Amino acid sequence: QVQLVESGGGLVQAGGSLRLACAASGTIFRVNGMGWYRQAPGKQRELVATVTSGGSTDYADSVKGRFTISRDNDKNIVYLQMNSLKPEDTAVYYCNAAVRRRAEVLSSTYWGQGTQVTVSS
């Protein structure tokens, strides 16, 4: 079993900051790419940021310069530092990871349960 658990969401005023964390645990051989997605009411889930096992990052245009994704490979934790938050950032944020489990050949994609981020005006 592989579990992804997010934390760090909450209510913050516009211009404030939050730091999300997602810890992957279970029968893990290797965690490859990790990322953050978000879904606002009435909208499709969208990619926010990704980070490879080698540390390469990519961001959605809407969060560039404000959000920073990072990871701790030893602990299988991915972080999302969110600064200068805007009301438009309000959404449920989901952690995603491509994980190869022990004793398996193929990697599978796993999702966390989501954490609510609400940015007030």
Protein backbone atom coordinates (compact mmCIF):
# COMPACT_ATOMS: atom_id res chain seq x y z
CA GLN A 1 0.00 0.00 0.00
CA VAL A 2 1.03 3.56 -0.73
CA GLN A 3 -0.48 6.53 1.01
CA LEU A 4 -0.10 10.22 0.34
CA VAL A 5 -1.09 12.54 3.16
CA GLU A 6 -1.29 16.29 2.68
CA SER A 7 -1.14 18.88 5.39
CA GLY A 8 -0.81 22.61 5.78
CA GLY A 9 -3.99 23.89 4.22
CA GLY A 10 -6.14 26.49 5.85
CA LEU A 11 -7.64 29.93 5.66
CA VAL A 12 -5.39 32.85 4.85
CA GLN A 13 -5.86 36.44 3.83
CA ALA A 14 -4.86 37.59 0.37
CA GLY A 15 -1.16 38.28 0.25
CA GLY A 16 -0.42 35.72 2.92
CA SER A 17 1.49 32.48 2.76
CA LEU A 18 0.94 28.80 3.37
CA ARG A 19 3.21 25.81 3.16
CA LEU A 20 1.74 22.51 2.11
CA ALA A 21 3.41 19.19 2.69
CA CYS A 22 2.72 15.74 1.34
CA ALA A 23 4.30 12.63 2.74
CA ALA A 24 4.35 9.39 0.81
CA SER A 25 4.56 6.18 2.79
CA GLY A 26 4.10 2.48 2.32
CA THR A 27 5.83 -0.24 0.36
CA ILE A 28 7.80 2.19 -1.75
CA PHE A 29 10.74 1.28 -3.90
CA ARG A 30 11.10 4.65 -5.50
CA VAL A 31 9.12 7.84 -5.80
CA ASN A 32 9.60 9.38 -9.19
CA GLY A 33 7.81 12.57 -10.12
CA MET A 34 5.77 14.40 -7.51
CA GLY A 35 3.42 17.27 -7.95
CA TRP A 36 0.60 19.40 -6.72
CA TYR A 37 -2.76 19.83 -8.37
CA ARG A 38 -5.73 21.89 -7.35
CA GLN A 39 -9.42 21.88 -8.02
CA ALA A 40 -11.78 24.75 -7.43
CA PRO A 41 -15.56 24.33 -7.34
CA GLY A 42 -16.97 23.95 -10.81
CA LYS A 43 -13.56 23.65 -12.40
CA GLN A 44 -11.36 20.84 -13.59
CA ARG A 45 -8.39 19.73 -11.61
CA GLU A 46 -5.34 21.57 -12.82
CA LEU A 47 -1.63 21.13 -12.48
CA VAL A 48 0.07 23.56 -10.14
CA ALA A 49 3.67 22.40 -9.93
CA THR A 50 5.82 19.33 -10.40
CA VAL A 51 9.25 18.23 -9.30
CA THR A 52 11.24 15.29 -10.60
CA SER A 53 13.40 12.97 -8.55
CA GLY A 54 16.37 14.94 -9.84
CA GLY A 55 14.96 18.22 -8.61
CA SER A 56 13.75 19.75 -11.86
CA THR A 57 10.64 21.85 -11.35
CA ASP A 58 7.82 23.16 -13.45
CA TYR A 59 4.98 25.51 -12.63
CA ALA A 60 1.69 26.62 -13.99
CA ASP A 61 1.87 30.13 -15.37
CA SER A 62 -0.64 31.33 -12.81
CA VAL A 63 1.66 30.53 -9.88
CA LYS A 64 5.10 31.24 -11.29
CA GLY A 65 7.05 33.54 -9.05
CA ARG A 66 4.73 32.93 -6.11
CA PHE A 67 4.84 29.20 -5.44
CA THR A 68 7.85 26.99 -4.88
CA ILE A 69 7.82 23.22 -5.00
CA SER A 70 10.53 21.17 -3.35
CA ARG A 71 11.05 17.66 -2.09
CA ASP A 72 12.94 15.62 0.43
CA ASN A 73 13.90 12.46 -1.41
CA ASP A 74 15.03 10.63 1.71
CA LYS A 75 11.71 11.17 3.45
CA ASN A 76 9.52 11.12 0.33
CA ILE A 77 7.97 14.45 1.15
CA VAL A 78 7.01 17.13 -1.32
CA TYR A 79 6.34 20.69 -0.27
CA LEU A 80 4.55 23.59 -1.82
CA GLN A 81 5.45 27.00 -0.47
CA MET A 82 2.73 29.41 -1.48
CA ASN A 83 3.39 33.11 -1.17
CA SER A 84 1.43 36.16 -2.23
CA LEU A 85 -1.74 34.14 -2.21
CA LYS A 86 -4.72 35.37 -4.16
CA PRO A 87 -8.41 34.56 -3.83
CA GLU A 88 -8.10 32.78 -7.17
CA ASP A 89 -5.82 30.28 -5.47
CA THR A 90 -8.71 28.99 -3.39
CA ALA A 91 -9.11 25.30 -4.10
CA VAL A 92 -8.57 21.84 -2.78
CA TYR A 93 -4.93 21.01 -3.30
CA TYR A 94 -3.98 17.44 -4.08
CA CYS A 95 -0.64 15.78 -3.91
CA ASN A 96 0.31 13.43 -6.71
CA ALA A 97 3.19 11.02 -6.99
CA ALA A 98 4.40 8.39 -9.41
CA VAL A 99 5.52 5.52 -7.23
CA ARG A 100 7.20 2.25 -7.95
CA ARG A 101 6.37 -0.15 -5.17
CA ARG A 102 8.73 -2.72 -3.77
CA ALA A 103 8.65 -6.05 -5.62
CA GLU A 104 6.92 -4.44 -8.59
CA VAL A 105 8.17 -3.35 -11.99
CA LEU A 106 5.68 -0.71 -13.00
CA SER A 107 5.05 2.65 -11.45
CA SER A 108 1.58 3.81 -10.50
CA THR A 109 0.12 7.21 -9.83
CA TYR A 110 -1.24 7.95 -6.39
CA TRP A 111 -3.26 10.83 -5.04
CA GLY A 112 -3.63 12.32 -1.63
CA GLN A 113 -6.99 13.09 -0.09
CA GLY A 114 -6.61 16.81 -0.63
CA THR A 115 -6.27 19.79 1.65
CA GLN A 116 -8.41 22.89 1.48
CA VAL A 117 -6.79 26.24 0.83
CA THR A 118 -9.02 29.26 1.17
CA VAL A 119 -7.78 32.75 0.43
CA SER A 120 -10.00 35.58 1.54
CA SER A 121 -10.17 38.97 -0.12
